[in-house]
Short mmCIF file of C-alpha atoms and ligand atoms in Angstrom, two decimals:
data_model
loop_
_atom_site.label_atom_id
_atom_site.label_comp_id
_atom_site.label_asym_id
_atom_site.label_seq_id
_atom_site.Cartn_x
_atom_site.Cartn_y
_atom_site.Cartn_z
CA MET A 1 -11.54 -15.30 -25.04
CA THR A 2 -10.40 -13.28 -22.02
CA MET A 3 -10.47 -9.52 -22.18
CA SER A 4 -7.05 -8.02 -21.69
CA ARG A 5 -7.09 -5.50 -18.87
CA THR A 6 -4.78 -2.60 -18.06
CA PRO A 7 -2.33 -3.47 -15.28
CA PHE A 8 -2.08 -0.86 -12.54
CA HIS A 9 0.02 0.21 -9.60
CA LEU A 10 -0.68 -0.40 -5.93
CA ALA A 11 0.72 1.57 -3.03
CA TRP A 12 -0.13 2.12 0.62
CA PHE A 13 -0.59 5.34 2.53
CA ILE A 14 0.33 5.10 6.22
CA SER A 15 -2.37 7.57 7.17
CA LYS A 16 -1.71 9.56 10.35
CA GLY A 17 1.96 8.66 10.07
CA TYR A 18 4.18 6.86 12.55
CA GLY A 19 1.55 7.11 15.26
CA PRO A 20 -0.88 4.98 17.28
CA LYS A 21 -3.26 2.84 15.17
CA ALA A 22 -6.55 1.29 16.25
CA TRP A 23 -5.52 1.70 19.89
CA ARG A 24 -9.15 1.62 21.09
CA MET A 25 -10.43 -0.87 18.48
CA PRO A 26 -10.62 -4.67 18.27
CA TRP A 27 -7.66 -6.24 16.42
CA GLY A 28 -5.44 -3.39 17.59
CA GLY A 29 -2.96 -5.91 18.97
CA PRO A 30 -2.13 -7.13 22.47
CA ASN A 31 -0.07 -4.13 23.59
CA PRO A 32 -1.33 -0.64 22.74
CA HIS A 33 1.87 0.87 24.13
CA ALA A 34 3.85 -0.85 21.37
CA TRP A 35 2.83 1.82 18.82
CA VAL A 36 6.17 3.61 19.36
CA LYS A 37 7.98 0.55 17.97
CA PRO A 38 8.23 -0.08 14.22
CA ASP A 39 6.80 -3.64 14.35
CA LEU A 40 3.29 -3.04 12.96
CA PHE A 41 4.73 -1.01 10.10
CA ILE A 42 7.38 -3.64 9.41
CA ASN A 43 4.63 -6.29 9.27
CA LEU A 44 2.68 -4.04 6.91
CA THR A 45 5.60 -3.44 4.56
CA GLN A 46 6.60 -7.11 4.47
CA ALA A 47 3.00 -8.11 3.72
CA LEU A 48 2.83 -5.55 0.91
CA GLU A 49 6.10 -6.79 -0.50
CA ARG A 50 4.66 -10.32 -0.47
CA ALA A 51 1.78 -8.80 -2.47
CA CYS A 52 4.21 -7.00 -4.85
CA PHE A 53 3.09 -3.43 -4.08
CA ASP A 54 5.06 -0.55 -5.61
CA TYR A 55 5.53 1.43 -2.42
CA VAL A 56 4.48 2.33 1.06
CA MET A 57 4.26 6.04 1.93
CA ILE A 58 4.60 7.39 5.47
CA GLU A 59 2.40 10.44 6.09
CA ASP A 60 3.62 13.13 8.45
CA SER A 61 2.87 16.40 10.19
CA SER A 62 4.80 17.76 13.15
CA ASN A 63 2.50 19.39 15.61
CA ILE A 64 -0.21 18.71 18.15
CA PRO A 65 -3.12 20.45 16.43
CA TYR A 66 -5.42 22.86 18.25
CA THR A 67 -7.71 24.02 15.44
CA TYR A 68 -10.85 22.36 16.83
CA ARG A 69 -12.31 24.55 19.62
CA ASN A 70 -8.97 26.35 19.74
CA SER A 71 -7.72 23.56 22.03
CA HIS A 72 -5.56 20.47 21.75
CA ASP A 73 -7.92 18.51 24.03
CA VAL A 74 -9.69 16.30 21.45
CA TYR A 75 -6.43 15.68 19.57
CA VAL A 76 -4.52 14.61 22.66
CA ARG A 77 -7.32 12.70 24.35
CA TYR A 78 -8.16 10.48 21.35
CA ALA A 79 -4.76 10.46 19.64
CA CYS A 80 -6.34 12.30 16.72
CA ASP A 81 -3.75 13.01 14.00
CA SER A 82 -1.12 13.00 16.72
CA PRO A 83 1.18 12.06 18.34
CA LYS A 84 3.56 11.09 15.53
CA LEU A 85 7.14 9.93 15.74
CA ASP A 86 9.61 11.04 13.10
CA PRO A 87 9.00 9.16 9.80
CA SER A 88 12.67 9.30 8.78
CA VAL A 89 13.42 7.11 11.81
CA LEU A 90 10.80 4.56 10.71
CA ALA A 91 11.85 4.41 7.04
CA PRO A 92 15.20 2.62 7.63
CA PHE A 93 13.45 -0.12 9.63
CA LEU A 94 11.06 -0.73 6.73
CA ILE A 95 13.95 -0.73 4.26
CA GLN A 96 16.01 -3.12 6.37
CA ALA A 97 13.12 -5.59 6.66
CA THR A 98 12.43 -5.77 2.89
CA SER A 99 14.32 -5.93 -0.41
CA ARG A 100 12.04 -4.79 -3.26
CA ILE A 101 9.20 -2.55 -2.17
CA GLY A 102 9.66 1.25 -2.28
CA VAL A 103 9.52 3.39 0.87
CA ILE A 104 8.44 7.02 0.57
CA THR A 105 8.91 9.44 3.45
CA THR A 106 7.00 12.70 3.92
CA LEU A 107 9.20 15.72 4.69
CA SER A 108 7.98 19.31 4.63
CA THR A 109 9.62 22.10 2.67
CA THR A 110 8.69 24.68 5.30
CA GLU A 111 10.16 22.64 8.13
CA TYR A 112 13.37 21.16 6.73
CA ASN A 113 16.36 23.06 5.52
CA PRO A 114 16.94 22.01 1.86
CA PHE A 115 20.52 20.84 2.37
CA LEU A 116 19.51 18.74 5.36
CA LEU A 117 16.65 17.22 3.37
CA ALA A 118 18.80 16.51 0.30
CA ARG A 119 21.31 14.75 2.53
CA LEU A 120 18.70 12.72 4.41
CA THR A 121 16.85 11.55 1.30
CA ASN A 122 20.11 10.76 -0.50
CA ALA A 123 21.15 8.59 2.48
CA LEU A 124 17.80 6.75 2.44
CA ASP A 125 18.28 5.99 -1.26
CA HIS A 126 21.79 4.64 -0.60
CA VAL A 127 20.76 2.36 2.24
CA SER A 128 17.73 1.08 0.30
CA ASP A 129 19.66 0.42 -2.95
CA GLY A 130 17.40 2.83 -4.79
CA ARG A 131 14.01 2.10 -3.24
CA SER A 132 13.34 5.42 -1.60
CA GLY A 133 11.13 8.39 -2.32
CA TRP A 134 10.24 11.78 -0.90
CA ASN A 135 6.65 12.97 -0.50
CA VAL A 136 6.97 16.72 -0.93
CA VAL A 137 4.58 18.64 1.28
CA THR A 138 4.55 22.36 1.95
CA GLY A 139 2.82 22.18 5.34
CA SER A 140 -0.72 23.43 5.88
CA ASN A 141 -1.51 23.90 9.55
CA ASP A 142 -0.55 27.14 11.33
CA GLY A 143 0.29 25.20 14.48
CA GLY A 144 2.97 23.35 12.51
CA ALA A 145 4.49 26.62 11.28
CA GLN A 146 4.49 27.99 14.82
CA ASN A 147 6.67 25.11 16.00
CA PHE A 148 9.28 26.38 13.57
CA GLY A 149 9.19 30.00 14.68
CA LEU A 150 6.70 31.37 12.15
CA GLU A 151 3.51 33.16 13.14
CA ARG A 152 1.47 31.26 10.60
CA GLN A 153 1.91 29.34 7.35
CA PHE A 154 3.05 31.29 4.33
CA PRO A 155 0.14 32.01 1.95
CA HIS A 156 -0.94 28.87 0.10
CA ASP A 157 0.37 29.67 -3.39
CA GLU A 158 3.59 31.23 -2.13
CA ARG A 159 4.35 27.97 -0.32
CA TYR A 160 4.43 26.32 -3.75
CA GLU A 161 6.60 29.14 -5.20
CA MET A 162 9.06 28.43 -2.41
CA ALA A 163 8.75 24.69 -2.95
CA ASP A 164 9.59 25.05 -6.66
CA GLU A 165 12.89 26.70 -5.79
CA TYR A 166 13.39 24.27 -2.92
CA VAL A 167 13.09 21.19 -5.15
CA GLU A 168 15.30 22.79 -7.79
CA LEU A 169 18.01 23.23 -5.16
CA VAL A 170 17.56 19.72 -3.75
CA CYS A 171 17.90 18.24 -7.27
CA LYS A 172 21.10 20.23 -7.85
CA LEU A 173 22.51 18.90 -4.58
CA TRP A 174 21.45 15.31 -5.37
CA GLU A 175 23.28 15.64 -8.69
CA SER A 176 26.33 17.55 -7.46
CA TRP A 177 28.38 14.37 -7.61
CA GLU A 178 28.51 12.93 -11.11
CA PRO A 179 27.26 9.32 -11.29
CA ASP A 180 30.78 7.90 -11.70
CA ALA A 181 32.59 10.31 -9.33
CA MET A 182 33.20 7.69 -6.66
CA VAL A 183 35.81 5.37 -8.17
CA ILE A 184 37.39 3.79 -5.06
CA ASP A 185 40.54 2.84 -6.98
CA GLN A 186 42.75 1.35 -4.30
CA ALA A 187 45.79 0.91 -6.56
CA ALA A 188 45.75 4.57 -7.66
CA GLU A 189 44.70 5.74 -4.20
CA VAL A 190 41.72 7.64 -5.59
CA PHE A 191 38.54 7.45 -3.57
CA ALA A 192 36.61 9.92 -5.71
CA ASP A 193 37.49 12.06 -8.72
CA PRO A 194 37.56 15.72 -7.55
CA ALA A 195 36.80 16.92 -11.11
CA LYS A 196 33.44 15.14 -10.90
CA VAL A 197 32.22 16.75 -7.68
CA HIS A 198 30.72 20.22 -8.13
CA PRO A 199 29.62 23.00 -5.82
CA VAL A 200 26.14 24.21 -6.71
CA HIS A 201 26.42 27.87 -5.60
CA HIS A 202 22.67 28.30 -5.38
CA GLU A 203 21.59 31.90 -4.72
CA GLY A 204 17.83 32.04 -5.08
CA ARG A 205 14.96 34.15 -3.91
CA TYR A 206 14.33 31.98 -0.86
CA PHE A 207 17.34 29.72 -0.41
CA ARG A 208 21.14 29.74 -0.59
CA SER A 209 23.50 26.80 -0.55
CA ARG A 210 27.07 26.30 -1.69
CA GLY A 211 27.19 22.52 -2.10
CA PRO A 212 28.30 20.01 -3.20
CA LEU A 213 26.26 17.51 -1.22
CA SER A 214 28.39 15.87 1.45
CA ALA A 215 27.63 12.41 0.00
CA PRO A 216 27.97 10.73 -3.41
CA ARG A 217 25.12 10.38 -5.87
CA ALA A 218 22.48 7.88 -4.76
CA PRO A 219 21.49 4.76 -6.77
CA GLN A 220 18.43 6.48 -8.26
CA GLY A 221 20.21 9.83 -8.52
CA ARG A 222 17.02 11.58 -7.61
CA PRO A 223 14.96 9.59 -5.12
CA VAL A 224 11.40 9.29 -6.49
CA ILE A 225 9.37 12.46 -5.96
CA CYS A 226 5.81 12.02 -4.77
CA GLN A 227 3.28 14.85 -4.39
CA ALA A 228 -0.39 15.41 -3.60
CA GLY A 229 -1.26 18.92 -4.66
CA GLY A 230 -5.01 19.24 -5.18
CA SER A 231 -5.39 22.99 -5.85
CA ALA A 232 -4.57 24.52 -9.24
CA ARG A 233 -1.18 25.73 -7.92
CA GLY A 234 -0.54 22.41 -6.18
CA ARG A 235 -1.35 20.46 -9.34
CA SER A 236 1.02 22.47 -11.45
CA PHE A 237 3.75 21.93 -8.84
CA ALA A 238 3.04 18.18 -8.90
CA ALA A 239 2.95 18.17 -12.71
CA ARG A 240 6.37 19.81 -12.81
CA TRP A 241 8.15 17.57 -10.32
CA ALA A 242 6.24 14.47 -9.25
CA GLU A 243 6.78 10.96 -10.57
CA THR A 244 3.89 9.65 -8.59
CA ILE A 245 0.92 11.80 -7.62
CA ILE A 246 -1.38 10.71 -4.83
CA ALA A 247 -4.88 12.07 -4.89
CA LYS A 248 -8.26 11.90 -3.27
CA ALA A 249 -11.23 12.07 -5.62
CA GLY A 250 -14.90 11.56 -4.80
CA SER A 251 -16.05 9.89 -8.02
CA VAL A 252 -14.77 8.13 -11.13
CA ALA A 253 -15.43 11.28 -13.18
CA ALA A 254 -13.39 13.35 -10.70
CA MET A 255 -10.53 10.84 -10.91
CA LYS A 256 -10.53 11.02 -14.67
CA SER A 257 -10.60 14.80 -14.81
CA PHE A 258 -7.86 15.09 -12.16
CA ARG A 259 -5.62 12.68 -14.02
CA ASP A 260 -6.30 14.28 -17.41
CA ASP A 261 -5.58 17.69 -15.90
CA VAL A 262 -2.22 16.85 -14.30
CA ARG A 263 -1.13 14.95 -17.41
CA ALA A 264 -1.92 17.99 -19.58
CA ARG A 265 -0.04 20.25 -17.15
CA ALA A 266 2.95 17.86 -17.21
CA ALA A 267 3.00 17.92 -21.01
CA GLY A 268 3.01 21.73 -20.70
CA PHE A 269 6.27 21.42 -18.75
CA GLY A 270 7.71 19.29 -21.56
CA ARG A 271 7.35 16.07 -19.60
CA ASP A 272 6.06 12.73 -20.84
CA PRO A 273 2.78 12.25 -18.91
CA ASP A 274 3.22 8.47 -19.00
CA GLN A 275 6.15 8.90 -16.61
CA ILE A 276 3.80 10.16 -13.90
CA LYS A 277 1.71 7.62 -12.03
CA VAL A 278 -1.44 9.04 -10.48
CA LEU A 279 -2.68 6.89 -7.61
CA PHE A 280 -6.10 7.43 -6.09
CA GLN A 281 -6.95 6.84 -2.46
CA ILE A 282 -9.18 3.86 -1.84
CA THR A 283 -10.36 2.03 1.26
CA PRO A 284 -11.75 -1.34 0.22
CA ILE A 285 -13.61 -3.47 2.73
CA VAL A 286 -13.20 -7.11 1.79
CA ASP A 287 -14.57 -10.18 3.49
CA ALA A 288 -15.46 -13.76 2.65
CA PHE A 289 -19.06 -12.78 1.83
CA ASP A 290 -20.46 -9.66 0.15
CA ASP A 291 -23.10 -9.02 2.81
CA VAL A 292 -20.58 -9.28 5.65
CA ALA A 293 -18.36 -6.69 3.94
CA GLN A 294 -21.37 -4.41 3.34
CA GLU A 295 -22.34 -4.64 6.99
CA ARG A 296 -18.80 -3.69 8.02
CA ARG A 297 -18.90 -0.65 5.73
CA LYS A 298 -22.15 0.49 7.37
CA ALA A 299 -20.68 -0.07 10.83
CA ILE A 300 -17.76 2.21 9.94
CA ALA A 301 -20.19 5.01 9.02
CA ARG A 302 -22.07 4.48 12.30
CA GLU A 303 -18.81 4.57 14.24
CA ALA A 304 -17.93 7.91 12.68
CA LEU A 305 -21.18 9.41 13.95
CA THR A 306 -20.63 8.18 17.50
CA HIS A 307 -17.16 9.78 17.48
CA ALA A 308 -18.14 12.96 15.63
CA GLU A 309 -15.69 15.13 17.59
CA PHE A 310 -12.77 12.95 16.61
CA HIS A 311 -13.52 13.11 12.90
CA LEU A 312 -14.47 16.80 12.88
CA ALA A 313 -11.27 17.66 14.74
CA SER A 314 -9.34 15.85 12.04
CA LEU A 315 -11.10 17.84 9.29
CA SER A 316 -10.39 21.01 11.27
CA ARG A 317 -6.68 20.24 11.32
CA LEU A 318 -6.56 19.62 7.59
CA THR A 319 -8.48 22.72 6.58
CA GLY A 320 -7.54 25.12 9.41
CA ILE A 321 -11.28 25.71 9.90
CA ASP A 322 -12.87 25.08 13.30
CA PHE A 323 -15.71 22.65 12.57
CA SER A 324 -17.04 22.91 16.15
CA LYS A 325 -18.82 26.12 15.16
CA PHE A 326 -21.15 24.30 12.77
CA ASP A 327 -24.27 22.38 13.72
CA LEU A 328 -24.24 18.71 12.64
CA ASP A 329 -27.16 19.33 10.27
CA GLU A 330 -26.19 22.77 9.04
CA VAL A 331 -25.31 23.06 5.35
CA LEU A 332 -21.74 24.31 5.25
CA PRO A 333 -21.03 27.59 3.44
CA ASP A 334 -18.37 28.03 0.80
CA LEU A 335 -15.28 27.26 2.90
CA LYS A 336 -12.01 29.07 2.22
CA SER A 337 -8.80 27.53 3.47
CA ASN A 338 -5.12 28.38 3.64
CA GLY A 339 -4.57 24.67 4.37
CA HIS A 340 -5.94 21.79 2.26
CA GLN A 341 -8.09 23.71 -0.21
CA THR A 342 -9.38 20.62 -1.97
CA ILE A 343 -10.78 19.16 1.23
CA ALA A 344 -12.39 22.49 2.18
CA ALA A 345 -14.02 22.69 -1.25
CA ALA A 346 -15.28 19.09 -0.95
CA CYS A 347 -16.93 19.93 2.40
CA SER A 348 -18.73 23.04 1.14
CA GLY A 349 -22.48 22.56 0.57
CA LYS A 350 -22.68 19.40 2.71
CA THR A 351 -23.66 19.01 6.35
CA PRO A 352 -21.10 17.76 8.89
CA ARG A 353 -23.32 14.69 9.37
CA GLN A 354 -23.09 13.84 5.67
CA LEU A 355 -19.32 14.24 5.84
CA LEU A 356 -19.12 11.84 8.78
CA GLU A 357 -21.34 9.23 7.15
CA GLY A 358 -19.38 9.33 3.95
CA SER A 359 -15.92 9.64 5.46
CA LEU A 360 -14.49 6.48 3.91
CA SER A 361 -16.78 6.03 0.93
CA LEU A 362 -16.86 7.39 -2.57
CA LYS A 363 -19.90 8.53 -4.49
CA ASP A 364 -20.20 6.06 -7.32
CA ILE A 365 -17.55 3.56 -6.30
CA ASP A 366 -18.22 0.70 -3.95
CA PRO A 367 -15.05 -1.29 -3.22
CA THR A 368 -16.92 -3.49 -0.76
CA GLY A 369 -17.43 -7.25 -0.98
CA THR A 370 -15.48 -10.39 -1.70
CA PRO A 371 -11.91 -10.00 -2.98
CA ASP A 372 -13.02 -11.01 -6.49
CA ARG A 373 -15.82 -8.48 -6.57
CA VAL A 374 -13.61 -5.63 -5.31
CA ALA A 375 -10.84 -6.58 -7.75
CA HIS A 376 -13.35 -6.22 -10.61
CA VAL A 377 -14.59 -2.87 -9.32
CA MET A 378 -11.01 -1.54 -9.12
CA SER A 379 -10.16 -2.79 -12.56
CA GLU A 380 -13.27 -1.21 -14.05
CA ILE A 381 -12.43 2.13 -12.47
CA ILE A 382 -8.96 2.08 -14.01
CA GLU A 383 -10.40 1.19 -17.43
CA GLU A 384 -12.61 4.25 -17.20
CA VAL A 385 -10.02 6.62 -15.72
CA GLY A 386 -7.23 5.47 -18.05
CA GLY A 387 -4.70 4.58 -15.27
CA ASP A 388 -2.60 4.46 -13.11
CA GLY A 389 -3.48 2.82 -9.81
CA PHE A 390 -4.58 3.04 -6.21
CA LEU A 391 -3.29 4.17 -2.86
CA PHE A 392 -4.75 2.07 -0.07
CA THR A 393 -5.49 3.78 3.17
CA TYR A 394 -7.15 2.68 6.35
CA PRO A 395 -6.52 5.06 9.25
CA GLU A 396 -7.24 2.56 12.03
CA LEU A 397 -4.73 0.10 10.66
CA THR A 398 -4.73 -3.44 12.06
CA ARG A 399 -2.92 -6.65 11.12
CA ARG A 400 -6.32 -8.08 10.23
CA TYR A 401 -6.86 -5.36 7.63
CA ILE A 402 -3.32 -5.75 6.28
CA THR A 403 -3.90 -9.49 5.72
CA GLU A 404 -7.26 -8.91 4.06
CA ILE A 405 -5.59 -6.71 1.47
CA ALA A 406 -2.22 -8.42 1.06
CA ASP A 407 -3.47 -12.00 1.12
CA GLY A 408 -7.09 -11.51 0.05
CA LEU A 409 -7.47 -8.66 -2.41
CA ALA A 410 -3.99 -8.58 -3.96
CA PRO A 411 -4.15 -12.24 -5.11
CA ALA A 412 -7.59 -11.54 -6.63
CA LEU A 413 -6.08 -8.62 -8.57
CA GLN A 414 -3.24 -10.88 -9.70
CA LYS A 415 -5.71 -13.53 -10.86
CA LEU A 416 -7.47 -10.87 -12.89
CA GLY A 417 -4.18 -10.01 -14.55
CA VAL A 418 -4.09 -6.39 -13.39
CA HIS A 419 -1.33 -6.64 -10.79
CA ARG A 420 2.21 -8.03 -10.98
CA LYS A 421 2.85 -11.51 -9.56
CA ALA A 422 6.56 -10.88 -9.04
CA TYR A 423 8.83 -7.86 -9.03
CA ARG A 424 10.82 -7.41 -12.20
CA HIS A 425 13.08 -4.67 -10.85
CA GLY A 426 14.95 -3.60 -7.75
CA MET A 427 14.46 0.16 -7.72
CA LEU A 428 11.32 2.16 -7.02
CA ARG A 429 11.40 4.27 -10.19
CA ASP A 430 11.62 1.08 -12.27
CA HIS A 431 8.54 -0.40 -10.53
CA LEU A 432 6.65 2.76 -11.45
CA LEU A 433 7.80 2.72 -15.06
CA GLU A 434 7.19 -1.03 -15.53
CA TYR A 435 3.74 -0.26 -16.99
C1 FMN B 501 -3.20 11.06 -0.29
C2 FMN B 501 -2.69 12.34 0.31
C3 FMN B 501 -1.64 12.29 1.21
C4 FMN B 501 -1.13 13.44 1.80
N1 FMN B 501 -0.14 13.38 2.74
C5 FMN B 501 0.28 14.50 3.38
C6 FMN B 501 1.25 14.44 4.42
O1 FMN B 501 1.77 13.39 4.76
N2 FMN B 501 1.60 15.58 5.05
C7 FMN B 501 1.07 16.80 4.70
O2 FMN B 501 1.44 17.81 5.30
N3 FMN B 501 0.16 16.89 3.69
C8 FMN B 501 -0.24 15.77 3.04
N4 FMN B 501 -1.18 15.85 2.04
C9 FMN B 501 -1.63 17.18 1.61
C10 FMN B 501 -1.04 17.57 0.28
O3 FMN B 501 0.34 17.72 0.37
C11 FMN B 501 -1.69 18.88 -0.19
O4 FMN B 501 -1.38 19.94 0.65
C12 FMN B 501 -3.20 18.69 -0.25
O5 FMN B 501 -3.51 17.63 -1.12
C13 FMN B 501 -3.93 19.94 -0.69
O6 FMN B 501 -3.50 20.36 -1.94
P1 FMN B 501 -3.04 21.83 -2.12
O7 FMN B 501 -1.83 22.00 -1.23
O8 FMN B 501 -2.68 21.95 -3.57
O9 FMN B 501 -4.16 22.71 -1.70
C14 FMN B 501 -1.69 14.70 1.45
C15 FMN B 501 -2.74 14.74 0.53
C16 FMN B 501 -3.26 13.58 -0.03
C17 FMN B 501 -4.40 13.67 -1.00
#
């Protein structure tokens, strides 16, 4: 008798956005200058569609950071968290090259005007036949805010107050054309029914917009909303709006308590928690033999230590805290951040060296080994957590890694009966609600 296992969702996080990948590593490809072209990301998305993933998500931030040593030197020299091309230019290429997989684009509520964002995301949903999503971020780095004329980021919790009103307005604009407003009746010479297109007249605390949106309702109506709030305020924002929540957790227990918490918060907003899919970041290392995979995992930790500046600069950007002022073996104090509070909290009480060694690993989870072994580990985690899936991420993305996951691990998950073997639907929301 075979045990029936819970099926789960798989998605991919294009960490460090539409930027250079593995440019100084083996398997980075024959032409490092080609990073400005969409090809690697098209290959990725096609491979993930072959493997029946739910979606690919393009990370973004729009500044050259200077948090580490109050200088942009490390960031520019090593291509650390920058440069990044605009993700909304990449998304249509990924959509055009595929037909089923979802494509989620990160766009910041402090950087985009809400009308502009509603229009852009509506257009992406039209051209993708309902496969698009928006990763709602509020921004975190002061350097980013300064590019948009602010002195620094708004205070952390106020950013989410603003984002609540922002998303409310965007939803009104998305829905300002009734679903059947566009009739295109050639005989009657009616393109769209004026009675079914409504101004929104939004007059809020932070935003104003007359509406209606200058485009008809998109196939999904509301493109899928994705969010990653980790703080208490961020979680309640995600619980109110998100249909898929992406999260980083350091242990199985932390995954379970995060998921339980956002589900309870969602129920508090009158939502059905089963309509929210919480996906946890994971970076499996798979190879033909367990010991080869283990050796690769150790080599990654060693690499992090030999490029300490690179990794510490990245942490500095995320938290807004300059990690150059700490000794490698100094136990970090209780860190306070106006940026990514969850990451700052996770660093507190550890030494920078420990952070570097553990950068891609999780405390009690070891997704390292043959595809079959890793598939079992992932399935066991989901059994314990209760759902809903994983968000793959590998910052130094290569075609080798893509193949290992899409053609190695995904088939092992399918064999185990925890991952779909074929798409049943055409739109992103339907993939998410399939189980
Ligand atoms: C998997 C994951 C992906 C994220 N992607 C982005 C991103 O693309 N751009 C961004 O500005 N922030 C991104 N964030 C940061 C979140 O939006 C959020 O600010 C962070 O998780 C901290 O939570 P908090 O804002 O509630 O403190 C990401 C976070 C996680 C965990």
